[in-house]
XYZ file of C-alpha atoms in Angstrom:
774
model
C 0.406 -0.031 -0.129
C 1.231 3.674 -1.282
C 1.728 5.916 1.639
C 0.082 9.090 0.349
C 0.443 12.201 2.470
C -2.813 14.075 3.344
C -3.071 17.356 1.102
C -3.337 19.316 4.498
C -0.471 17.623 6.225
C 1.724 18.528 3.220
C 0.356 21.682 3.057
C 1.530 22.587 6.516
C 4.867 20.972 5.832
C 5.551 23.086 3.143
C 4.424 26.257 5.340
C 7.033 25.341 7.962
C 9.818 24.624 5.353
C 8.956 27.833 3.449
C 9.702 29.440 6.681
C 12.947 28.074 7.195
C 13.757 28.803 3.561
C 13.368 32.449 4.211
C 15.246 32.408 7.301
C 18.029 30.991 5.667
C 18.000 33.489 2.741
C 18.045 36.153 5.384
C 20.966 34.805 7.454
C 23.141 33.727 4.518
C 22.327 37.514 3.263
C 22.982 39.020 6.770
C 26.277 37.089 6.783
C 27.852 39.004 3.820
C 26.112 42.147 4.874
C 27.506 42.304 8.169
C 31.220 41.541 6.873
C 31.040 44.345 4.165
C 28.748 47.047 5.933
C 28.745 46.596 9.593
C 32.013 45.099 10.533
C 34.648 47.644 10.949
C 37.046 47.710 8.115
C 39.920 50.163 8.612
C 41.786 49.393 5.468
C 38.784 49.948 2.929
C 39.488 46.873 1.055
C 36.332 44.868 -0.461
C 35.559 41.974 1.817
C 33.416 40.701 -0.919
C 30.580 37.806 -0.822
C 28.147 36.603 -3.007
C 24.431 37.249 -2.195
C 22.759 36.791 -5.371
C 24.715 33.126 -5.691
C 23.469 32.491 -2.064
C 19.955 33.166 -3.021
C 19.554 31.104 -5.989
C 20.470 28.223 -3.582
C 18.158 28.543 -0.801
C 15.261 26.710 -1.636
C 17.516 23.570 -3.268
C 19.847 23.424 0.100
C 16.868 24.023 2.507
C 14.797 20.921 0.897
C 18.028 18.938 0.718
C 19.324 19.429 4.498
C 15.960 19.657 6.080
C 14.301 17.132 4.403
C 16.160 14.408 2.414
C 19.580 14.491 3.656
C 20.847 11.662 6.122
C 23.619 11.526 8.581
C 25.601 8.890 6.052
C 25.498 11.468 3.235
C 28.060 13.837 2.193
C 27.444 17.069 0.478
C 29.743 19.308 -1.531
C 28.538 23.023 -1.746
C 29.377 25.243 -4.524
C 32.230 27.893 -3.315
C 29.835 31.068 -3.566
C 26.953 29.262 -1.441
C 29.049 29.041 1.768
C 26.918 31.312 3.734
C 24.029 29.385 2.967
C 25.561 26.276 4.567
C 26.579 28.453 7.773
C 23.219 29.354 7.813
C 21.875 26.118 7.913
C 24.403 24.847 10.215
C 23.614 27.370 12.333
C 19.784 26.549 12.293
C 21.263 23.137 13.269
C 23.076 24.209 16.124
C 26.164 23.201 14.668
C 27.690 26.665 14.666
C 27.557 29.203 17.354
C 26.359 32.424 16.883
C 29.644 34.345 17.299
C 31.012 33.044 13.945
C 28.177 34.765 11.828
C 29.866 38.017 12.119
C 33.306 36.664 11.096
C 32.885 35.801 7.370
C 36.234 36.270 5.460
C 37.834 37.691 8.831
C 40.877 36.165 10.394
C 40.344 33.078 12.058
C 36.326 33.433 11.175
C 34.316 31.640 8.411
C 36.120 31.143 5.347
C 35.084 32.596 1.921
C 34.710 29.217 0.533
C 33.487 25.792 2.503
C 36.648 24.559 4.124
C 36.960 21.136 5.843
C 39.892 22.248 7.673
C 39.408 25.776 8.568
C 35.599 26.166 8.848
C 34.483 25.733 12.720
C 31.023 23.904 11.503
C 30.620 20.694 9.753
C 32.032 20.903 6.034
C 32.037 17.554 4.141
C 34.122 18.832 1.169
C 36.424 21.687 0.755
C 35.556 23.671 -2.679
C 37.097 26.281 -4.678
C 37.699 27.172 -8.233
C 37.933 24.929 -11.344
C 35.562 22.080 -10.766
C 37.472 20.913 -7.749
C 34.734 20.614 -5.089
C 32.427 19.398 -7.780
C 33.877 16.098 -8.524
C 35.173 15.505 -5.287
C 32.339 13.604 -4.104
C 32.984 11.319 -7.081
C 36.150 9.984 -5.569
C 34.687 10.534 -2.009
C 32.153 7.776 -3.217
C 35.027 5.395 -4.566
C 37.150 6.164 -1.263
C 34.220 4.670 0.721
C 33.450 1.884 -1.249
C 37.311 0.947 -1.260
C 37.366 1.369 2.713
C 34.426 -0.892 3.058
C 35.572 -3.548 0.678
C 38.858 -3.641 2.755
C 38.637 -2.611 6.185
C 34.546 -2.001 6.745
C 33.032 0.737 8.739
C 32.600 3.424 6.087
C 28.584 2.979 6.165
C 26.671 3.997 3.211
C 24.849 7.028 2.028
C 24.578 9.464 -0.948
C 27.357 11.903 -2.284
C 25.850 15.136 -3.458
C 27.530 17.603 -5.585
C 25.527 21.261 -5.414
C 27.198 22.650 -8.421
C 26.933 26.168 -10.189
C 26.042 25.802 -14.001
C 29.259 27.854 -14.892
C 31.434 25.073 -13.197
C 30.094 22.873 -16.143
C 32.650 24.822 -18.086
C 35.625 23.068 -16.361
C 37.344 20.494 -18.189
C 38.182 18.724 -14.776
C 34.111 18.063 -14.571
C 34.027 16.035 -17.592
C 37.263 14.336 -17.089
C 35.635 13.048 -14.019
C 32.142 12.146 -15.677
C 34.070 10.202 -18.441
C 36.155 8.061 -16.434
C 34.592 4.286 -16.619
C 34.519 3.475 -13.061
C 32.150 6.815 -12.470
C 28.981 5.063 -14.410
C 28.807 2.558 -11.572
C 28.467 4.841 -8.739
C 24.754 5.249 -7.994
C 25.320 7.144 -4.850
C 26.704 10.067 -6.721
C 24.313 12.821 -7.226
C 24.858 16.456 -8.695
C 22.427 19.405 -8.426
C 22.889 21.755 -10.899
C 22.053 25.288 -9.841
C 20.936 26.630 -13.433
C 20.747 30.321 -12.853
C 22.334 30.859 -16.620
C 24.503 33.813 -15.333
C 28.308 34.071 -15.096
C 30.264 36.589 -13.181
C 30.183 39.225 -15.839
C 26.800 38.315 -17.971
C 23.885 36.242 -18.595
C 25.035 33.387 -20.636
C 23.728 33.594 -24.095
C 23.189 30.045 -24.523
C 23.520 27.704 -21.594
C 23.190 24.769 -23.839
C 20.756 22.514 -21.298
C 19.635 20.302 -23.789
C 23.179 19.570 -24.829
C 24.490 19.167 -21.348
C 21.962 16.907 -20.410
C 22.615 14.607 -23.646
C 26.007 14.780 -22.703
C 25.422 13.325 -18.971
C 23.196 10.756 -20.707
C 25.700 9.739 -22.840
C 27.866 9.053 -19.807
C 25.272 6.703 -18.318
C 23.885 9.361 -15.581
C 20.376 9.551 -14.828
C 19.179 13.161 -16.109
C 16.383 14.868 -14.278
C 15.397 18.464 -14.456
C 13.346 20.487 -12.347
C 12.065 23.609 -14.426
C 9.173 24.913 -13.567
C 7.031 25.661 -10.387
C 3.392 24.979 -9.658
C 2.034 28.287 -10.742
C 3.611 27.848 -14.074
C 2.323 24.114 -14.544
C -1.093 25.704 -13.497
C -0.929 28.483 -15.995
C -0.160 25.854 -18.843
C -3.143 23.944 -18.110
C -5.342 27.085 -19.006
C -6.229 28.390 -22.372
C -2.848 29.732 -24.132
C -0.916 27.788 -21.612
C 0.803 25.516 -24.424
C 1.965 29.189 -26.232
C 3.154 30.381 -22.748
C 5.473 27.324 -22.347
C 6.686 27.448 -25.806
C 7.372 31.090 -25.301
C 9.668 30.570 -22.316
C 11.291 27.605 -23.883
C 12.301 29.262 -26.693
C 13.313 32.261 -24.947
C 17.018 33.115 -25.145
C 18.657 33.400 -21.754
C 19.337 37.436 -21.809
C 15.843 38.165 -22.987
C 14.448 36.060 -19.897
C 16.766 37.461 -17.801
C 15.454 40.917 -18.549
C 12.041 40.028 -18.097
C 12.893 39.554 -14.324
C 13.708 43.133 -14.145
C 10.414 44.514 -15.820
C 7.555 45.831 -14.396
C 4.125 44.254 -15.045
C 3.100 46.908 -17.623
C 6.329 45.829 -19.430
C 5.467 42.138 -19.083
C 2.222 42.604 -20.699
C 4.052 44.059 -23.661
C 7.060 41.938 -23.839
C 5.961 38.385 -23.028
C 3.077 37.519 -25.460
C 3.774 36.764 -28.827
C 0.540 35.441 -30.269
C -3.100 36.470 -29.792
C -3.974 33.534 -27.207
C -0.989 34.210 -24.904
C -2.138 37.897 -24.819
C -5.263 36.728 -23.612
C -3.959 34.219 -21.024
C -1.829 37.306 -19.731
C -4.656 39.712 -19.666
C -6.421 37.307 -17.207
C -3.430 37.616 -14.557
C -3.132 40.377 -12.157
C -0.195 42.159 -11.700
C 1.083 40.205 -8.678
C 0.461 36.608 -10.205
C 2.173 38.010 -13.611
C 5.167 38.966 -11.962
C 5.537 35.659 -9.980
C 4.946 33.582 -12.761
C 7.874 34.986 -14.506
C 10.155 33.935 -11.795
C 8.500 30.410 -10.927
C 11.321 28.140 -11.698
C 11.512 24.890 -10.396
C 14.726 25.318 -8.422
C 12.496 27.648 -6.113
C 9.532 25.503 -5.582
C 10.099 23.345 -2.644
C 7.440 20.680 -3.459
C 8.985 20.296 -7.040
C 12.486 20.003 -5.491
C 11.410 17.444 -2.997
C 9.649 15.478 -5.642
C 12.913 15.474 -7.937
C 14.926 14.272 -5.128
C 12.518 11.802 -4.207
C 12.859 10.161 -7.987
C 16.599 9.444 -7.749
C 17.624 6.342 -8.865
C 20.441 4.833 -6.863
C 21.372 2.384 -9.795
C 23.467 4.815 -11.424
C 24.886 8.525 -10.947
C 22.143 11.396 -10.941
C 22.394 14.857 -12.256
C 19.282 17.140 -11.614
C 19.425 20.380 -13.620
C 17.453 22.708 -11.355
C 16.372 25.960 -13.053
C 16.801 29.041 -10.467
C 17.174 32.960 -10.704
C 20.261 34.421 -9.387
C 19.474 36.421 -6.643
C 15.980 35.198 -6.046
C 14.143 37.043 -3.331
C 16.654 39.869 -3.322
C 16.543 43.296 -4.658
C 19.350 42.423 -7.031
C 17.193 39.431 -8.480
C 18.007 38.792 -12.255
C 20.296 41.650 -12.787
C 23.094 40.675 -14.802
C 26.037 42.058 -12.673
C 24.422 40.961 -9.528
C 27.155 38.109 -8.898
C 28.973 40.451 -5.979
C 26.836 42.973 -5.802
C 25.573 43.827 -2.125
C 22.255 45.103 -1.028
C 22.258 48.573 0.043
C 20.954 49.742 3.794
C 17.608 50.304 2.828
C 17.348 47.080 0.576
C 18.693 45.005 3.639
C 16.372 46.685 5.867
C 13.642 45.878 3.569
C 14.605 42.146 3.464
C 14.646 41.983 7.221
C 11.175 43.273 7.347
C 9.796 40.728 4.715
C 11.835 37.783 6.681
C 9.988 39.102 9.983
C 13.856 40.061 11.530
C 15.274 42.695 12.874
C 18.131 44.636 12.244
C 18.871 45.206 15.743
C 18.717 41.184 16.524
C 19.783 39.741 12.997
C 20.742 36.230 14.259
C 17.580 34.707 15.841
C 16.790 31.133 15.578
C 13.495 29.814 15.733
C 12.034 29.257 19.301
C 12.208 25.753 20.221
C 8.608 25.122 20.957
C 7.774 26.413 17.157
C 6.999 24.222 14.344
C 10.119 25.573 12.493
C 12.104 25.030 15.539
C 11.067 21.288 16.144
C 11.918 20.912 12.420
C 15.294 22.173 12.808
C 15.693 19.933 16.151
C 14.435 16.844 14.184
C 17.034 17.658 11.123
C 19.790 18.265 13.725
C 19.106 14.521 15.332
C 18.602 13.060 11.905
C 21.888 14.569 10.579
C 23.964 13.873 13.818
C 27.084 11.933 13.180
C 29.573 9.832 15.470
C 32.784 11.189 16.072
C 35.642 9.140 14.405
C 38.741 8.562 15.785
C 41.468 7.063 13.525
C 42.780 3.560 13.910
C 46.360 2.715 13.559
C 47.804 1.615 10.188
C 50.277 -0.935 11.829
C 53.330 -0.832 12.408
C 55.728 0.516 9.273
C 59.277 -0.444 8.975
C 62.111 2.210 8.679
C 64.626 0.072 7.144
C 64.525 -3.288 5.308
C 67.836 -4.041 6.050
C 68.930 -5.126 2.354
C 72.130 -2.937 0.884
C 71.281 -2.602 -2.850
C 74.316 -3.471 -5.181
C 75.052 -3.305 -9.090
C 72.795 -0.636 -10.866
C 69.402 0.199 -10.386
C 67.063 2.870 -10.760
C 65.096 4.852 -7.958
C 61.771 4.194 -9.995
C 62.244 0.583 -9.781
C 63.299 0.751 -6.165
C 59.539 1.877 -5.369
C 58.248 -0.980 -6.684
C 60.613 -3.274 -4.908
C 60.161 -1.577 -1.700
C 56.426 -1.965 -1.898
C 56.643 -5.579 -2.492
C 59.357 -5.512 0.450
C 56.547 -3.956 2.653
C 54.222 -6.727 2.099
C 56.442 -9.260 3.439
C 57.950 -6.957 6.484
C 54.658 -5.541 7.725
C 51.827 -7.375 6.150
C 49.115 -5.301 8.337
C 50.238 -2.007 7.245
C 50.796 -2.988 3.679
C 47.053 -3.743 3.209
C 46.247 -0.129 3.796
C 48.555 0.661 0.936
C 46.608 1.745 -2.379
C 48.392 2.535 -5.341
C 46.844 4.837 -8.282
C 47.842 5.321 -11.988
C 46.624 7.023 -14.992
C 47.362 3.951 -17.253
C 51.051 3.750 -16.560
C 51.417 0.971 -14.177
C 53.824 -0.983 -16.442
C 56.037 2.245 -17.518
C 56.404 3.339 -14.074
C 57.557 -0.082 -12.674
C 54.707 -1.026 -10.706
C 54.129 -4.214 -12.643
C 55.297 -6.497 -9.851
C 53.192 -4.900 -7.049
C 50.440 -4.880 -9.462
C 50.501 -8.629 -9.950
C 50.985 -9.401 -6.308
C 48.100 -7.368 -4.729
C 45.627 -7.248 -7.805
C 43.358 -4.511 -9.075
C 40.685 -3.227 -7.180
C 37.091 -3.635 -8.547
C 33.654 -3.565 -6.918
C 33.113 -7.067 -8.393
C 35.649 -9.757 -9.178
C 36.003 -9.874 -13.094
C 37.697 -12.767 -15.339
C 41.065 -12.292 -16.268
C 40.799 -13.189 -19.997
C 44.623 -13.276 -20.643
C 45.564 -15.586 -17.290
C 46.274 -18.356 -19.481
C 48.348 -16.472 -21.919
C 52.107 -17.021 -21.397
C 53.267 -14.154 -23.070
C 51.232 -11.801 -20.669
C 53.606 -10.300 -18.034
C 51.275 -7.898 -16.207
C 48.454 -9.874 -14.758
C 44.988 -7.953 -14.195
C 43.253 -9.350 -11.910
C 40.394 -7.403 -10.800
C 38.621 -7.874 -7.588
C 37.393 -6.267 -4.528
C 40.631 -7.082 -2.644
C 42.761 -5.563 -5.041
C 45.045 -2.540 -3.850
C 45.521 -0.834 -7.139
C 43.243 1.426 -8.856
C 43.809 2.458 -12.630
C 42.123 5.428 -14.031
C 41.835 6.780 -17.528
C 44.691 9.407 -18.575
C 43.365 12.197 -16.935
C 45.772 13.416 -14.053
C 43.161 15.452 -12.548
C 41.351 12.472 -11.911
C 44.258 10.619 -10.281
C 45.143 13.237 -7.765
C 41.327 14.024 -7.128
C 40.819 10.436 -6.066
C 44.281 10.178 -4.057
C 43.034 13.104 -2.001
C 39.868 11.689 -1.031
C 41.500 8.268 -0.391
C 43.971 10.247 1.944
C 41.113 11.732 3.579
C 39.381 8.526 4.824
C 41.336 8.501 8.217
C 39.088 11.763 9.066
C 35.901 10.723 7.476
C 35.534 7.338 8.725
C 38.451 6.739 10.887
C 40.086 4.321 8.483
C 43.524 5.629 7.353
C 44.763 4.280 3.878
C 48.154 4.656 2.567
C 47.509 6.081 -1.000
C 50.061 6.455 -3.480
C 49.618 7.906 -6.688
C 52.248 7.517 -9.509
C 52.228 9.574 -12.650
C 54.742 11.027 -15.086
C 56.718 13.685 -13.524
C 56.283 16.417 -16.455
C 52.575 16.132 -15.540
C 52.688 16.523 -11.972
C 52.141 20.308 -12.373
C 49.001 19.694 -14.359
C 47.906 17.689 -11.377
C 49.221 19.908 -8.741
C 46.112 22.511 -8.236
C 43.672 19.581 -7.287
C 46.259 17.511 -5.231
C 47.042 20.659 -3.481
C 43.247 21.415 -2.871
C 43.128 17.760 -1.503
C 46.120 18.623 0.844
C 44.321 21.709 1.912
C 41.214 19.601 2.607
C 42.810 17.214 4.828
C 43.874 14.270 2.462
C 47.368 13.113 3.031
C 48.707 11.034 0.183
C 51.840 10.365 -1.714
C 52.541 11.600 -5.327
C 55.336 10.060 -7.042
C 56.481 11.826 -10.205
C 58.452 9.234 -12.436
C 60.385 9.261 -15.074
C 61.688 13.012 -14.377
C 63.720 15.647 -15.649
C 66.272 15.807 -18.854
C 67.369 12.389 -17.807
C 64.780 10.986 -19.442
C 66.874 12.279 -22.592
C 65.450 10.433 -25.844
C 61.865 11.516 -25.094
C 62.637 15.209 -25.743
C 61.469 18.336 -24.555
C 57.992 17.756 -23.982
C 58.443 14.813 -21.586
C 61.339 16.659 -19.574
C 60.310 17.985 -16.478
C 62.126 21.235 -15.380
C 60.212 23.111 -12.305
C 58.933 20.403 -10.528
C 61.627 20.138 -7.920
C 60.972 23.653 -6.510
C 57.068 22.981 -6.928
C 57.507 20.158 -4.545
C 59.767 22.609 -2.460
C 57.040 25.049 -2.132
C 53.616 22.986 -1.772
C 52.469 23.544 1.583
C 51.391 20.520 3.526
C 54.024 18.350 1.477
C 57.365 17.051 2.044
C 59.420 16.496 -1.091
C 62.069 13.726 -1.524
C 64.217 13.501 -4.844
C 66.652 10.226 -3.959
C 69.703 9.366 -5.765
C 69.755 5.914 -4.931
C 67.669 2.689 -4.373
C 68.284 2.717 -0.614
C 67.141 6.574 -0.268
C 64.259 5.667 -2.241
C 63.284 2.849 0.379
C 64.064 5.227 3.664
C 62.395 8.140 1.942
C 58.980 5.958 1.107
C 58.801 4.543 4.452
C 59.012 7.846 6.256
C 56.392 9.365 4.055
C 53.991 6.507 4.570
C 54.403 7.156 8.397
C 53.349 10.582 8.157
C 50.107 9.382 6.450
C 46.744 8.976 7.964
C 46.806 11.215 11.104
C 45.882 14.329 12.841
C 49.478 15.749 12.528
C 50.387 13.921 9.306
C 51.482 15.133 6.033
C 51.632 14.570 2.241
C 54.907 13.678 0.236
C 56.019 13.920 -3.262
C 58.609 11.726 -4.826
C 60.672 12.641 -7.707
C 62.188 9.511 -9.321
C 64.468 8.618 -12.361
C 64.747 5.711 -14.794
C 68.433 6.403 -14.751
C 70.358 3.224 -13.845
C 72.800 4.553 -11.278
C 75.835 2.343 -9.694
C 74.466 1.570 -5.954
C 78.034 1.168 -4.821
C 78.356 4.909 -5.042
C 75.942 5.431 -2.098
C 78.616 4.010 0.297
C 76.066 2.888 2.446
C 77.914 1.974 6.113
C 77.897 -1.425 7.027
C 78.084 -0.670 10.560
C 74.577 -1.014 12.129
C 74.694 2.450 13.980
C 76.538 4.122 11.273
C 73.891 3.046 8.817
C 70.991 3.996 10.861
C 72.647 7.533 10.999
C 72.730 7.645 7.533
C 69.023 6.960 7.069
C 68.364 9.597 9.722
C 70.231 11.893 7.422
C 68.555 10.902 4.129
C 65.092 11.373 5.902
C 65.852 14.762 7.085
C 66.907 16.051 3.774
C 70.493 15.296 3.120
C 73.800 13.828 3.979
C 77.506 13.717 3.280
C 78.542 11.272 0.954
C 82.138 12.323 0.397
C 84.631 14.346 2.443
C 87.935 15.500 1.274
C 90.733 13.952 3.747
C 91.748 17.548 4.352
C 90.446 19.600 7.592
C 88.188 21.771 5.310
C 87.366 21.812 1.710
C 88.243 24.296 -0.924
C 84.860 23.651 -2.613
C 81.429 21.625 -1.853
C 79.153 20.225 -4.490
C 75.624 19.958 -3.459
C 73.892 17.520 -5.512
C 70.267 16.122 -5.703
C 68.771 13.190 -7.662
C 69.902 11.399 -10.924
C 73.259 13.646 -11.688
C 75.016 12.517 -8.610
C 77.703 10.119 -10.858
C 78.577 13.499 -12.316
C 78.997 15.258 -9.314
C 81.143 12.062 -7.685
C 82.994 12.164 -11.256
C 83.923 15.914 -10.651
C 84.949 15.806 -7.239
C 87.298 12.888 -8.201
C 88.903 15.160 -10.979
C 89.153 17.914 -8.868
C 90.885 15.931 -6.358
C 93.360 14.803 -8.814
C 93.983 18.671 -9.571
C 94.798 19.002 -5.805
C 91.220 20.638 -4.961
C 89.745 19.516 -1.558
C 86.105 18.579 -2.329
C 82.974 17.830 -0.225
C 79.888 16.187 -1.744
C 76.582 16.331 0.076
C 73.822 14.278 -1.516
C 70.478 16.531 -0.901
C 67.394 14.342 -0.927
C 64.699 17.103 0.475
C 65.419 20.739 -0.495
C 62.032 21.642 1.222
C 63.044 20.038 4.635
C 66.442 21.644 4.346
C 64.680 25.349 3.827
C 62.486 24.327 6.762
C 65.693 23.798 8.767
C 67.016 27.284 7.662
C 63.894 29.089 8.693
C 63.743 27.416 12.011
C 67.280 27.936 12.711
C 66.982 31.578 12.275
C 63.800 31.701 14.505
C 61.385 31.930 11.747
C 58.110 29.976 11.084
C 58.418 26.818 9.294
C 56.072 24.618 8.014
C 56.630 22.020 10.551
C 56.577 22.924 14.229
C 58.771 20.159 14.903
C 61.723 20.770 12.062
C 65.127 19.641 12.889
C 67.918 21.749 12.345
C 70.813 19.450 13.284
C 70.939 18.224 9.400
C 72.216 21.419 8.510
C 75.127 20.960 10.925
C 75.616 17.341 9.799
C 75.590 18.028 6.210
C 76.768 21.840 5.996
C 78.773 22.037 9.105
C 80.213 25.798 9.423
C 83.781 24.335 10.125
C 83.694 23.053 6.404
C 82.106 25.912 4.876
C 83.504 26.516 1.308
C 82.550 28.096 -1.904
C 79.359 26.034 -2.995
C 77.966 24.291 -6.580
C 74.827 23.250 -6.456
C 73.655 20.680 -9.462
C 70.068 19.076 -10.139
C 68.194 17.805 -12.902
C 65.705 20.568 -12.508
C 65.571 24.464 -12.160
C 69.025 25.771 -10.625
C 67.139 28.021 -8.040
C 65.527 25.103 -6.111
C 69.076 24.577 -4.420
C 70.344 28.273 -4.662
C 69.341 29.025 -0.996
C 71.906 26.502 0.383
C 74.574 29.273 -0.267
C 72.887 30.874 2.578
C 73.349 28.604 5.079
C 77.023 29.634 5.567
C 76.893 32.626 3.405
C 79.151 31.256 0.929
C 79.763 32.361 -2.827
C 78.014 29.912 -5.218
C 77.402 28.678 -8.574
C 73.904 27.007 -9.472
C 73.936 24.646 -12.112
C 70.384 23.156 -13.266
C 67.911 23.375 -16.380
C 66.855 26.498 -17.627
C 65.710 25.505 -21.004
C 63.316 23.159 -22.407
C 64.591 19.824 -23.094
C 65.913 18.120 -26.220
C 65.917 14.412 -27.674
C 69.390 12.610 -27.499
C 71.476 10.280 -25.663
C 71.922 11.161 -21.980
C 75.731 12.386 -22.074
C 74.889 14.831 -25.037
C 71.693 16.069 -23.169
C 73.610 16.659 -20.158
C 76.549 18.391 -21.841
C 73.692 20.499 -23.689
C 72.502 21.787 -19.961
C 75.591 22.024 -18.209
C 74.904 18.935 -15.889
C 78.179 16.943 -17.041
C 81.119 16.450 -15.207
C 83.078 19.111 -17.145
C 80.550 21.978 -16.303
C 80.836 20.868 -12.514
C 84.526 20.914 -12.729
C 84.306 24.326 -14.521
C 81.845 25.922 -11.877
C 84.110 24.868 -9.018
C 87.520 26.102 -10.526
C 85.634 29.524 -11.365
C 84.759 29.941 -7.826
C 88.070 29.566 -6.824
């Protein structure tokens, strides 16, 4: 038997919901107004805020939060609607009144929703370029992965509240088109289709085209276009003409109607005699209301479409709205960041039943609206999560590599070693690639742990003796392969790295991609770190050491990008043993409240591992390991008391530095060689030693005294396969003269020797630079 809500009960429910909707509109508008007009602003600089963008979302968010949302659901709120989220959280008792006056002030409510900085519940940090819109997709995948491996992540929908202009972003379509996304029935996008961008009314939003694109990707497409009043008018004589007229109307023309008086509407709207007759039957108030009676502002229509979601596949809802709905700036083409005047805010207070003297009133607890808010708060209450331990991680497997090896291959070997030495911790490792597993040396790891899939799938090449990489897809797999879209990779990486704070189940996520494309992935990865996602990004192969590949595939600026990225420790190891030690140290920083991410820049250049001169004594070996993890270690000391010159080298060009040192020694010049593994940690140590703020409150400064002791201060040559300014600050440790070698031009195809000579990275260039300093 179908439950049918009596008409009277439904009408009463809508009356209460309308009261909450109006209060949300007032609070969100007043929060912005206070920040710009009321709060003291000695500098006179614009504070900003988006009252119109908030107003277009109030109906959608009121219906979602106060009627449909459940505790297990998660919501990504479009950036400019953050005051709406704070207003709702305030009514739910999740935000103290004192914060309502702090929008965009230091330590107050953030300009855009922030998981890490806002004081109330924010499920996803959102910002520009579609990052927040796509985050719930990766959140859904992360929750499924946690449940299949560890359990405890529960269930629930993943909502994205998206501005229609965000659909211009390429990151959105990269995510939608990934093959795994079509299976995520818990994903729901609600598009605020207000047809305005920052500067203008969008000439042709192409809603039909967008709907077709989602349908082609396998999504359920729902539309809520018209409200109850318009649907009623469509049933009257002339109603078909009214629907046709609005449907065919260009966006700018429709927006202009929103600014018209009733008399102007009677002149502009009709285009047939029968429509003229229909308009003539409407009084001014009804005509004015009908033009703006879009479905995204009809509580019943929004509720109905939310109730029609099919959880078997992802869903997108196109909700037609008016930007600035209910405000004096309603529908104005330049209302994006406009602010209501003092008179207009007073009018809004009066129409909302509020007082400018007491603008932050909640509903009385015994009122119907107050009871509805309390019921929603109880329904949405979540248990507090405390992250569990990842298990004991090794710091040193104990093997000393010999022969020649690459740091890229060492990554795969270290992961396999981890499965044997620390199986419990290894179970939490999850690797990701954008279709480059084999070419980044992850094949052995993939063969060992399998590929993650919600369901087990047959490997049709299992009996093919020539198949080396075995693609075994199963729910227990620990490798995820995405399409060739780096933004998707790091978007998922960030969400996998946030499971410790979402569901108390930390993962150890490692994303591997070609280093030249790290910069393309940097923005969404950085945003994931900002939102609390802790992960390891591995860039490999890197630099002009990838000589035959040419300039397009040779990274130059990535070493300094890693140095500058907040919340991240960067390593560029020279040897296999350094890779192992820095990887394990990076894994140990993941999945905890005081944790951080890491970026490892690896190479495909084979290097003689005996050059590492790893100490055989256990205590001396541990001392070397600590130096490697801290950022630098002396790999060669001159036999004299003090060197004439020091060479500080990072990564794959270490053999050239050692060769140059040997030649200089043969010329009678004493040389120290220092192997730098993390310029970022060294720079933090420099800041900490000078009493300035470093990225970490626990930065050690002893590494500077070990790697660059003052008693051995000498003119300095720095060299790396990357931009030379990355290591230029090292000269300031002991205030010495310096020359900095690196790559400042686009790469070029060729053999390694020729390419190094071209960029001045060969032993000749290092020797010449040292002699010039002397």
